[in-house]
Amino acid sequence: MQRTNHPEQNLDQVIMILAYAEQDQGKSKKNDLETAQQEFKERVEAAMKSIDELFEKEKATAIKRGNTHAADLIERQRERFKEKRILPSVIRTTHFEKEIVIAVTALQKAYHSEILESTRDGNKAKASLLETKAYNEISAYVFDGRRTYVREGGAVYAIQPDNSWLEVKNKGKSHVRFHEVARKSDYIELKSKTTDVRARLYNDRVSAKHGYYPWRHFKNGRWAQ
């Protein structure tokens, strides 16, 4: 900055430079979020395309082998995946899940930075709006991967290709078939196909009930996948 012999002119130039710097900083922060949003969109679109192609490939293979039952299962799981965001058990989804987690984590970080800044500035309305926008953008790409549950004592519940659940216990000697009756954010509820026994699989425990009896704690457990 060229210095003049008039202090008031020097002060005006300093103020203008600071103002431009603040504008540039604001644009940079805005662009950080916009960049994160664009990268998120591109990554999830690529991941969704790749898993759809995998569904097609596996279905085509099943048809080629004459296995129409397997082809039907693959198609049903594809529809369930699209409608309910439940990850399939008939195809490998490890790469897809990794890509989605990377995309979601990066966008969450960008939003979190903006929300913190708005909160520090006392702009609670903006922070709340950003939280809503973040949820709306990300929620559609949070997939339900609960497919295998390990219960205290060695029993395992696992979802099957036909969407039923199989409980395997007594070192594989005993098998009980369930069907899924409810899927909530904190548990999945199963009902025996042959008796009036129900089980709710929580993140840390299993609750059970029989007939008209109330729900009670049964065993500790955890989601393995």
mmCIF file of N, CA, C and O in Angstrom, residues 10-100:
data_model
loop_
_atom_site.group_PDB
_atom_site.id
_atom_site.type_symbol
_atom_site.label_atom_id
_atom_site.label_comp_id
_atom_site.label_asym_id
_atom_site.label_seq_id
_atom_site.Cartn_x
_atom_site.Cartn_y
_atom_site.Cartn_z
ATOM 1 N N ASN A 10 -4.843 7.525 4.359
ATOM 2 C CA ASN A 10 -4.242 6.249 4.749
ATOM 3 C C ASN A 10 -5.242 5.386 5.511
ATOM 4 O O ASN A 10 -5.347 4.172 5.304
ATOM 5 N N LEU A 11 -6.001 5.996 6.424
ATOM 6 C CA LEU A 11 -7.000 5.278 7.215
ATOM 7 C C LEU A 11 -8.099 4.727 6.322
ATOM 8 O O LEU A 11 -8.527 3.588 6.497
ATOM 9 N N ASP A 12 -8.550 5.532 5.338
ATOM 10 C CA ASP A 12 -9.585 5.073 4.415
ATOM 11 C C ASP A 12 -9.129 3.831 3.642
ATOM 12 O O ASP A 12 -9.894 2.891 3.433
ATOM 13 N N GLN A 13 -7.861 3.852 3.205
ATOM 14 C CA GLN A 13 -7.330 2.714 2.449
ATOM 15 C C GLN A 13 -7.274 1.461 3.328
ATOM 16 O O GLN A 13 -7.590 0.357 2.872
ATOM 17 N N VAL A 14 -6.871 1.632 4.589
ATOM 18 C CA VAL A 14 -6.807 0.494 5.511
ATOM 19 C C VAL A 14 -8.186 -0.105 5.707
ATOM 20 O O VAL A 14 -8.384 -1.324 5.683
ATOM 21 N N ILE A 15 -9.190 0.767 5.896
ATOM 22 C CA ILE A 15 -10.566 0.300 6.109
ATOM 23 C C ILE A 15 -11.063 -0.469 4.890
ATOM 24 O O ILE A 15 -11.690 -1.519 5.006
ATOM 25 N N MET A 16 -10.754 0.078 3.680
ATOM 26 C CA MET A 16 -11.197 -0.590 2.451
ATOM 27 C C MET A 16 -10.546 -1.972 2.308
ATOM 28 O O MET A 16 -11.199 -2.948 1.937
ATOM 29 N N ILE A 17 -9.247 -2.060 2.624
ATOM 30 C CA ILE A 17 -8.536 -3.336 2.510
ATOM 31 C C ILE A 17 -9.118 -4.357 3.485
ATOM 32 O O ILE A 17 -9.337 -5.523 3.139
ATOM 33 N N LEU A 18 -9.399 -3.913 4.715
ATOM 34 C CA LEU A 18 -9.984 -4.821 5.702
ATOM 35 C C LEU A 18 -11.366 -5.281 5.267
ATOM 36 O O LEU A 18 -11.738 -6.445 5.452
ATOM 37 N N ALA A 19 -12.142 -4.384 4.685
ATOM 38 C CA ALA A 19 -13.483 -4.732 4.219
ATOM 39 C C ALA A 19 -13.420 -5.774 3.117
ATOM 40 O O ALA A 19 -14.169 -6.757 3.112
ATOM 41 N N TYR A 20 -12.490 -5.552 2.161
ATOM 42 C CA TYR A 20 -12.343 -6.535 1.073
ATOM 43 C C TYR A 20 -11.875 -7.885 1.620
ATOM 44 O O TYR A 20 -12.277 -8.938 1.136
ATOM 45 N N ALA A 21 -11.000 -7.833 2.631
ATOM 46 C CA ALA A 21 -10.490 -9.079 3.221
ATOM 47 C C ALA A 21 -11.625 -9.862 3.872
ATOM 48 O O ALA A 21 -11.713 -11.085 3.753
ATOM 49 N N GLU A 22 -12.534 -9.149 4.577
ATOM 50 C CA GLU A 22 -13.679 -9.807 5.210
ATOM 51 C C GLU A 22 -14.598 -10.413 4.165
ATOM 52 O O GLU A 22 -15.122 -11.513 4.334
ATOM 53 N N GLN A 23 -14.819 -9.703 3.055
ATOM 54 C CA GLN A 23 -15.666 -10.229 1.979
ATOM 55 C C GLN A 23 -15.058 -11.485 1.377
ATOM 56 O O GLN A 23 -15.746 -12.478 1.147
ATOM 57 N N ASP A 24 -13.744 -11.435 1.133
ATOM 58 C CA ASP A 24 -13.065 -12.598 0.557
ATOM 59 C C ASP A 24 -13.125 -13.794 1.499
ATOM 60 O O ASP A 24 -13.305 -14.933 1.078
ATOM 61 N N GLN A 25 -12.976 -13.501 2.816
ATOM 62 C CA GLN A 25 -13.027 -14.575 3.799
ATOM 63 C C GLN A 25 -14.412 -15.204 3.822
ATOM 64 O O GLN A 25 -14.563 -16.418 3.892
ATOM 65 N N GLY A 26 -15.450 -14.376 3.743
ATOM 66 C CA GLY A 26 -16.824 -14.882 3.719
ATOM 67 C C GLY A 26 -17.072 -15.745 2.505
ATOM 68 O O GLY A 26 -17.690 -16.794 2.578
ATOM 69 N N LYS A 27 -16.577 -15.290 1.334
ATOM 70 C CA LYS A 27 -16.740 -16.072 0.106
ATOM 71 C C LYS A 27 -16.021 -17.405 0.218
ATOM 72 O O LYS A 27 -16.504 -18.432 -0.227
ATOM 73 N N SER A 28 -14.823 -17.380 0.840
ATOM 74 C CA SER A 28 -14.045 -18.603 0.974
ATOM 75 C C SER A 28 -14.784 -19.615 1.822
ATOM 76 O O SER A 28 -14.860 -20.791 1.479
ATOM 77 N N LYS A 29 -15.368 -19.152 2.929
ATOM 78 C CA LYS A 29 -16.102 -20.052 3.804
ATOM 79 C C LYS A 29 -17.338 -20.588 3.114
ATOM 80 O O LYS A 29 -17.691 -21.757 3.246
ATOM 81 N N LYS A 30 -18.005 -19.734 2.387
ATOM 82 C CA LYS A 30 -19.182 -20.174 1.654
ATOM 83 C C LYS A 30 -18.796 -21.202 0.612
ATOM 84 O O LYS A 30 -19.457 -22.219 0.444
ATOM 85 N N ASN A 31 -17.677 -20.947 -0.063
ATOM 86 C CA ASN A 31 -17.222 -21.877 -1.084
ATOM 87 C C ASN A 31 -16.783 -23.207 -0.484
ATOM 88 O O ASN A 31 -16.893 -24.241 -1.140
ATOM 89 N N ASP A 32 -16.282 -23.200 0.762
ATOM 90 C CA ASP A 32 -15.893 -24.450 1.418
ATOM 91 C C ASP A 32 -17.100 -25.371 1.537
ATOM 92 O O ASP A 32 -16.999 -26.563 1.247
ATOM 93 N N LEU A 33 -18.231 -24.829 1.975
ATOM 94 C CA LEU A 33 -19.432 -25.639 2.110
ATOM 95 C C LEU A 33 -19.968 -26.051 0.752
ATOM 96 O O LEU A 33 -20.371 -27.202 0.556
ATOM 97 N N GLU A 34 -19.968 -25.122 -0.195
ATOM 98 C CA GLU A 34 -20.457 -25.450 -1.535
ATOM 99 C C GLU A 34 -19.586 -26.531 -2.185
ATOM 100 O O GLU A 34 -20.104 -27.433 -2.848
ATOM 101 N N THR A 35 -18.286 -26.432 -1.977
ATOM 102 C CA THR A 35 -17.372 -27.443 -2.515
ATOM 103 C C THR A 35 -17.651 -28.805 -1.898
ATOM 104 O O THR A 35 -17.688 -29.829 -2.584
ATOM 105 N N ALA A 36 -17.864 -28.804 -0.575
ATOM 106 C CA ALA A 36 -18.168 -30.057 0.128
ATOM 107 C C ALA A 36 -19.483 -30.649 -0.365
ATOM 108 O O ALA A 36 -19.593 -31.869 -0.529
ATOM 109 N N GLN A 37 -20.471 -29.794 -0.621
ATOM 110 C CA GLN A 37 -21.761 -30.263 -1.122
ATOM 111 C C GLN A 37 -21.625 -30.883 -2.512
ATOM 112 O O GLN A 37 -22.231 -31.920 -2.800
ATOM 113 N N GLN A 38 -20.821 -30.250 -3.360
ATOM 114 C CA GLN A 38 -20.623 -30.768 -4.711
ATOM 115 C C GLN A 38 -19.875 -32.100 -4.688
ATOM 116 O O GLN A 38 -20.230 -33.047 -5.398
ATOM 117 N N GLU A 39 -18.841 -32.185 -3.858
ATOM 118 C CA GLU A 39 -18.073 -33.422 -3.742
ATOM 119 C C GLU A 39 -18.949 -34.544 -3.172
ATOM 120 O O GLU A 39 -18.853 -35.698 -3.600
ATOM 121 N N PHE A 40 -19.809 -34.199 -2.216
ATOM 122 C CA PHE A 40 -20.732 -35.163 -1.632
ATOM 123 C C PHE A 40 -21.678 -35.707 -2.701
ATOM 124 O O PHE A 40 -21.877 -36.926 -2.816
ATOM 125 N N LYS A 41 -22.243 -34.806 -3.488
ATOM 126 C CA LYS A 41 -23.170 -35.204 -4.556
ATOM 127 C C LYS A 41 -22.493 -36.143 -5.550
ATOM 128 O O LYS A 41 -23.057 -37.180 -5.922
ATOM 129 N N GLU A 42 -21.296 -35.785 -5.975
ATOM 130 C CA GLU A 42 -20.579 -36.605 -6.961
ATOM 131 C C GLU A 42 -20.231 -37.980 -6.398
ATOM 132 O O GLU A 42 -20.357 -38.994 -7.083
ATOM 133 N N ARG A 43 -19.804 -38.016 -5.131
ATOM 134 C CA ARG A 43 -19.388 -39.295 -4.542
ATOM 135 C C ARG A 43 -20.580 -40.233 -4.345
ATOM 136 O O ARG A 43 -20.495 -41.430 -4.660
ATOM 137 N N VAL A 44 -21.710 -39.704 -3.831
ATOM 138 C CA VAL A 44 -22.858 -40.592 -3.593
ATOM 139 C C VAL A 44 -23.490 -41.032 -4.912
ATOM 140 O O VAL A 44 -23.992 -42.166 -5.019
ATOM 141 N N GLU A 45 -23.472 -40.162 -5.909
ATOM 142 C CA GLU A 45 -24.003 -40.564 -7.218
ATOM 143 C C GLU A 45 -23.178 -41.712 -7.798
ATOM 144 O O GLU A 45 -23.736 -42.668 -8.351
ATOM 145 N N ALA A 46 -21.861 -41.615 -7.661
ATOM 146 C CA ALA A 46 -20.987 -42.681 -8.154
ATOM 147 C C ALA A 46 -21.209 -43.977 -7.376
ATOM 148 O O ALA A 46 -21.241 -45.071 -7.955
ATOM 149 N N ALA A 47 -21.392 -43.847 -6.048
ATOM 150 C CA ALA A 47 -21.612 -45.036 -5.215
ATOM 151 C C ALA A 47 -22.947 -45.693 -5.543
ATOM 152 O O ALA A 47 -23.032 -46.928 -5.654
ATOM 153 N N MET A 48 -23.995 -44.886 -5.716
ATOM 154 C CA MET A 48 -25.313 -45.421 -6.050
ATOM 155 C C MET A 48 -25.297 -46.100 -7.418
ATOM 156 O O MET A 48 -25.921 -47.142 -7.625
ATOM 157 N N LYS A 49 -24.577 -45.511 -8.349
ATOM 158 C CA LYS A 49 -24.470 -46.107 -9.682
ATOM 159 C C LYS A 49 -23.744 -47.443 -9.619
ATOM 160 O O LYS A 49 -24.156 -48.428 -10.258
ATOM 161 N N SER A 50 -22.677 -47.499 -8.817
ATOM 162 C CA SER A 50 -21.881 -48.728 -8.724
ATOM 163 C C SER A 50 -22.676 -49.861 -8.090
ATOM 164 O O SER A 50 -22.587 -51.010 -8.538
ATOM 165 N N ILE A 51 -23.483 -49.558 -7.063
ATOM 166 C CA ILE A 51 -24.238 -50.643 -6.420
ATOM 167 C C ILE A 51 -25.399 -51.093 -7.307
ATOM 168 O O ILE A 51 -25.761 -52.266 -7.331
ATOM 169 N N ASP A 52 -25.971 -50.167 -8.083
ATOM 170 C CA ASP A 52 -27.029 -50.555 -9.012
ATOM 171 C C ASP A 52 -26.465 -51.463 -10.100
ATOM 172 O O ASP A 52 -27.105 -52.452 -10.501
ATOM 173 N N GLU A 53 -25.269 -51.142 -10.570
ATOM 174 C CA GLU A 53 -24.605 -51.987 -11.576
ATOM 175 C C GLU A 53 -24.287 -53.364 -10.999
ATOM 176 O O GLU A 53 -24.368 -54.375 -11.706
ATOM 177 N N LEU A 54 -23.947 -53.406 -9.711
ATOM 178 C CA LEU A 54 -23.651 -54.684 -9.064
ATOM 179 C C LEU A 54 -24.912 -55.535 -8.952
ATOM 180 O O LEU A 54 -24.876 -56.752 -9.174
ATOM 181 N N PHE A 55 -26.030 -54.897 -8.611
ATOM 182 C CA PHE A 55 -27.320 -55.607 -8.596
ATOM 183 C C PHE A 55 -27.592 -56.211 -9.976
ATOM 184 O O PHE A 55 -27.979 -57.378 -10.088
ATOM 185 N N GLU A 56 -27.419 -55.400 -11.006
ATOM 186 C CA GLU A 56 -27.686 -55.854 -12.376
ATOM 187 C C GLU A 56 -26.780 -57.032 -12.749
ATOM 188 O O GLU A 56 -27.232 -58.012 -13.364
ATOM 189 N N LYS A 57 -25.517 -56.915 -12.393
ATOM 190 C CA LYS A 57 -24.542 -57.957 -12.730
ATOM 191 C C LYS A 57 -24.904 -59.272 -12.052
ATOM 192 O O LYS A 57 -24.890 -60.344 -12.695
ATOM 193 N N GLU A 58 -25.223 -59.215 -10.746
ATOM 194 C CA GLU A 58 -25.554 -60.423 -10.004
ATOM 195 C C GLU A 58 -26.858 -61.044 -10.499
ATOM 196 O O GLU A 58 -26.987 -62.275 -10.584
ATOM 197 N N LYS A 59 -27.821 -60.184 -10.837
ATOM 198 C CA LYS A 59 -29.090 -60.688 -11.358
ATOM 199 C C LYS A 59 -28.886 -61.366 -12.709
ATOM 200 O O LYS A 59 -29.441 -62.447 -12.976
ATOM 201 N N ALA A 60 -28.097 -60.747 -13.578
ATOM 202 C CA ALA A 60 -27.824 -61.311 -14.898
ATOM 203 C C ALA A 60 -27.113 -62.661 -14.774
ATOM 204 O O ALA A 60 -27.403 -63.603 -15.525
ATOM 205 N N THR A 61 -26.196 -62.761 -13.814
ATOM 206 C CA THR A 61 -25.482 -64.022 -13.584
ATOM 207 C C THR A 61 -26.445 -65.121 -13.144
ATOM 208 O O THR A 61 -26.362 -66.268 -13.607
ATOM 209 N N ALA A 62 -27.356 -64.752 -12.227
ATOM 210 C CA ALA A 62 -28.338 -65.732 -11.739
ATOM 211 C C ALA A 62 -29.246 -66.210 -12.874
ATOM 212 O O ALA A 62 -29.536 -67.408 -12.991
ATOM 213 N N ILE A 63 -29.691 -65.283 -13.713
ATOM 214 C CA ILE A 63 -30.553 -65.638 -14.845
ATOM 215 C C ILE A 63 -29.804 -66.534 -15.831
ATOM 216 O O ILE A 63 -30.349 -67.521 -16.347
ATOM 217 N N LYS A 64 -28.546 -66.202 -16.092
ATOM 218 C CA LYS A 64 -27.727 -66.984 -17.013
ATOM 219 C C LYS A 64 -27.572 -68.425 -16.530
ATOM 220 O O LYS A 64 -27.532 -69.378 -17.330
ATOM 221 N N ARG A 65 -27.522 -68.588 -15.220
ATOM 222 C CA ARG A 65 -27.386 -69.925 -14.637
ATOM 223 C C ARG A 65 -28.732 -70.639 -14.499
ATOM 224 O O ARG A 65 -28.784 -71.788 -14.047
ATOM 225 N N GLY A 66 -29.798 -69.915 -14.840
ATOM 226 C CA GLY A 66 -31.125 -70.512 -14.736
ATOM 227 C C GLY A 66 -31.697 -70.488 -13.334
ATOM 228 O O GLY A 66 -32.698 -71.159 -13.051
ATOM 229 N N ASN A 67 -31.080 -69.709 -12.460
ATOM 230 C CA ASN A 67 -31.529 -69.637 -11.070
ATOM 231 C C ASN A 67 -32.501 -68.459 -10.915
ATOM 232 O O ASN A 67 -32.134 -67.375 -10.469
ATOM 233 N N THR A 68 -33.748 -68.683 -11.294
ATOM 234 C CA THR A 68 -34.746 -67.610 -11.236
ATOM 235 C C THR A 68 -35.076 -67.215 -9.809
ATOM 236 O O THR A 68 -35.432 -66.066 -9.545
ATOM 237 N N HIS A 69 -34.972 -68.176 -8.881
ATOM 238 C CA HIS A 69 -35.233 -67.868 -7.468
ATOM 239 C C HIS A 69 -34.244 -66.822 -6.961
ATOM 240 O O HIS A 69 -34.623 -65.834 -6.320
ATOM 241 N N ALA A 70 -32.960 -67.029 -7.253
ATOM 242 C CA ALA A 70 -31.927 -66.074 -6.833
ATOM 243 C C ALA A 70 -32.134 -64.725 -7.508
ATOM 244 O O ALA A 70 -31.957 -63.667 -6.882
ATOM 245 N N ALA A 71 -32.510 -64.744 -8.785
ATOM 246 C CA ALA A 71 -32.756 -63.489 -9.513
ATOM 247 C C ALA A 71 -33.892 -62.703 -8.875
ATOM 248 O O ALA A 71 -33.823 -61.478 -8.749
ATOM 249 N N ASP A 72 -34.952 -63.412 -8.453
ATOM 250 C CA ASP A 72 -36.083 -62.758 -7.787
ATOM 251 C C ASP A 72 -35.671 -62.163 -6.445
ATOM 252 O O ASP A 72 -36.083 -61.052 -6.083
ATOM 253 N N LEU A 73 -34.849 -62.895 -5.695
ATOM 254 C CA LEU A 73 -34.369 -62.392 -4.408
ATOM 255 C C LEU A 73 -33.550 -61.121 -4.589
ATOM 256 O O LEU A 73 -33.694 -60.155 -3.828
ATOM 257 N N ILE A 74 -32.690 -61.123 -5.578
ATOM 258 C CA ILE A 74 -31.844 -59.952 -5.853
ATOM 259 C C ILE A 74 -32.712 -58.747 -6.197
ATOM 260 O O ILE A 74 -32.481 -57.640 -5.707
ATOM 261 N N GLU A 75 -33.735 -58.957 -7.021
ATOM 262 C CA GLU A 75 -34.608 -57.856 -7.416
ATOM 263 C C GLU A 75 -35.409 -57.331 -6.226
ATOM 264 O O GLU A 75 -35.580 -56.124 -6.064
ATOM 265 N N ARG A 76 -35.883 -58.244 -5.357
ATOM 266 C CA ARG A 76 -36.642 -57.808 -4.175
ATOM 267 C C ARG A 76 -35.759 -57.011 -3.227
ATOM 268 O O ARG A 76 -36.196 -56.007 -2.643
ATOM 269 N N GLN A 77 -34.521 -57.449 -3.077
ATOM 270 C CA GLN A 77 -33.613 -56.717 -2.193
ATOM 271 C C GLN A 77 -33.220 -55.367 -2.796
ATOM 272 O O GLN A 77 -32.995 -54.401 -2.064
ATOM 273 N N ARG A 78 -33.153 -55.290 -4.114
ATOM 274 C CA ARG A 78 -32.868 -54.008 -4.755
ATOM 275 C C ARG A 78 -34.010 -53.020 -4.486
ATOM 276 O O ARG A 78 -33.771 -51.853 -4.173
ATOM 277 N N GLU A 79 -35.253 -53.494 -4.598
ATOM 278 C CA GLU A 79 -36.402 -52.623 -4.345
ATOM 279 C C GLU A 79 -36.444 -52.197 -2.882
ATOM 280 O O GLU A 79 -36.733 -51.042 -2.568
ATOM 281 N N ARG A 80 -36.145 -53.125 -1.975
ATOM 282 C CA ARG A 80 -36.122 -52.797 -0.550
ATOM 283 C C ARG A 80 -35.024 -51.790 -0.244
ATOM 284 O O ARG A 80 -35.202 -50.871 0.567
ATOM 285 N N PHE A 81 -33.883 -51.951 -0.907
ATOM 286 C CA PHE A 81 -32.762 -51.024 -0.737
ATOM 287 C C PHE A 81 -33.163 -49.613 -1.173
ATOM 288 O O PHE A 81 -32.863 -48.624 -0.494
ATOM 289 N N LYS A 82 -33.872 -49.505 -2.298
ATOM 290 C CA LYS A 82 -34.295 -48.198 -2.806
ATOM 291 C C LYS A 82 -35.358 -47.559 -1.925
ATOM 292 O O LYS A 82 -35.336 -46.354 -1.669
ATOM 293 N N GLU A 83 -36.308 -48.359 -1.464
ATOM 294 C CA GLU A 83 -37.445 -47.825 -0.720
ATOM 295 C C GLU A 83 -37.156 -47.604 0.758
ATOM 296 O O GLU A 83 -37.570 -46.604 1.340
ATOM 297 N N LYS A 84 -36.443 -48.568 1.393
ATOM 298 C CA LYS A 84 -36.271 -48.528 2.844
ATOM 299 C C LYS A 84 -34.833 -48.299 3.289
ATOM 300 O O LYS A 84 -34.559 -48.255 4.485
ATOM 301 N N ARG A 85 -33.917 -48.197 2.331
ATOM 302 C CA ARG A 85 -32.507 -47.948 2.657
ATOM 303 C C ARG A 85 -31.900 -49.076 3.476
ATOM 304 O O ARG A 85 -31.005 -48.858 4.301
ATOM 305 N N ILE A 86 -32.382 -50.311 3.261
ATOM 306 C CA ILE A 86 -31.825 -51.468 3.952
ATOM 307 C C ILE A 86 -30.786 -52.120 3.046
ATOM 308 O O ILE A 86 -31.096 -52.517 1.922
ATOM 309 N N LEU A 87 -29.568 -52.244 3.533
ATOM 310 C CA LEU A 87 -28.504 -52.817 2.724
ATOM 311 C C LEU A 87 -28.790 -54.282 2.404
ATOM 312 O O LEU A 87 -29.290 -55.023 3.254
ATOM 313 N N PRO A 88 -28.496 -54.716 1.190
ATOM 314 C CA PRO A 88 -28.789 -56.097 0.784
ATOM 315 C C PRO A 88 -27.829 -57.101 1.404
ATOM 316 O O PRO A 88 -26.711 -56.757 1.799
ATOM 317 N N SER A 89 -28.286 -58.346 1.471
ATOM 318 C CA SER A 89 -27.421 -59.424 1.964
ATOM 319 C C SER A 89 -26.982 -60.339 0.837
ATOM 320 O O SER A 89 -26.159 -61.228 1.057
ATOM 321 N N VAL A 90 -27.507 -60.128 -0.378
ATOM 322 C CA VAL A 90 -27.198 -61.020 -1.496
ATOM 323 C C VAL A 90 -26.029 -60.524 -2.349
ATOM 324 O O VAL A 90 -25.568 -61.233 -3.234
ATOM 325 N N ILE A 91 -25.552 -59.306 -2.097
ATOM 326 C CA ILE A 91 -24.380 -58.797 -2.802
ATOM 327 C C ILE A 91 -23.442 -58.138 -1.803
ATOM 328 O O ILE A 91 -23.860 -57.743 -0.712
ATOM 329 N N ARG A 92 -22.183 -58.023 -2.178
ATOM 330 C CA ARG A 92 -21.191 -57.408 -1.293
ATOM 331 C C ARG A 92 -21.333 -55.884 -1.343
ATOM 332 O O ARG A 92 -21.350 -55.297 -2.423
ATOM 333 N N THR A 93 -21.437 -55.270 -0.172
ATOM 334 C CA THR A 93 -21.650 -53.818 -0.116
ATOM 335 C C THR A 93 -20.520 -53.087 0.603
ATOM 336 O O THR A 93 -20.650 -51.908 0.909
ATOM 337 N N THR A 94 -19.421 -53.775 0.880
ATOM 338 C CA THR A 94 -18.331 -53.172 1.660
ATOM 339 C C THR A 94 -17.813 -51.889 1.021
ATOM 340 O O THR A 94 -17.664 -50.855 1.700
ATOM 341 N N HIS A 95 -17.532 -51.918 -0.276
ATOM 342 C CA HIS A 95 -17.004 -50.736 -0.964
ATOM 343 C C HIS A 95 -18.042 -49.614 -0.976
ATOM 344 O O HIS A 95 -17.699 -48.444 -0.729
ATOM 345 N N PHE A 96 -19.289 -49.959 -1.235
ATOM 346 C CA PHE A 96 -20.361 -48.963 -1.249
ATOM 347 C C PHE A 96 -20.476 -48.269 0.111
ATOM 348 O O PHE A 96 -20.544 -47.040 0.180
ATOM 349 N N GLU A 97 -20.508 -49.052 1.177
ATOM 350 C CA GLU A 97 -20.640 -48.486 2.515
ATOM 351 C C GLU A 97 -19.469 -47.559 2.831
ATOM 352 O O GLU A 97 -19.660 -46.490 3.431
ATOM 353 N N LYS A 98 -18.262 -47.954 2.448
ATOM 354 C CA LYS A 98 -17.071 -47.133 2.700
ATOM 355 C C LYS A 98 -17.177 -45.794 1.986
ATOM 356 O O LYS A 98 -16.896 -44.741 2.579
ATOM 357 N N GLU A 99 -17.606 -45.809 0.728
ATOM 358 C CA GLU A 99 -17.730 -44.570 -0.041
ATOM 359 C C GLU A 99 -18.787 -43.642 0.558
ATOM 360 O O GLU A 99 -18.596 -42.424 0.632
ATOM 361 N N ILE A 100 -19.900 -44.206 0.982
ATOM 362 C CA ILE A 100 -20.965 -43.400 1.572
ATOM 363 C C ILE A 100 -20.514 -42.783 2.897
ATOM 364 O O ILE A 100 -20.779 -41.600 3.179
#
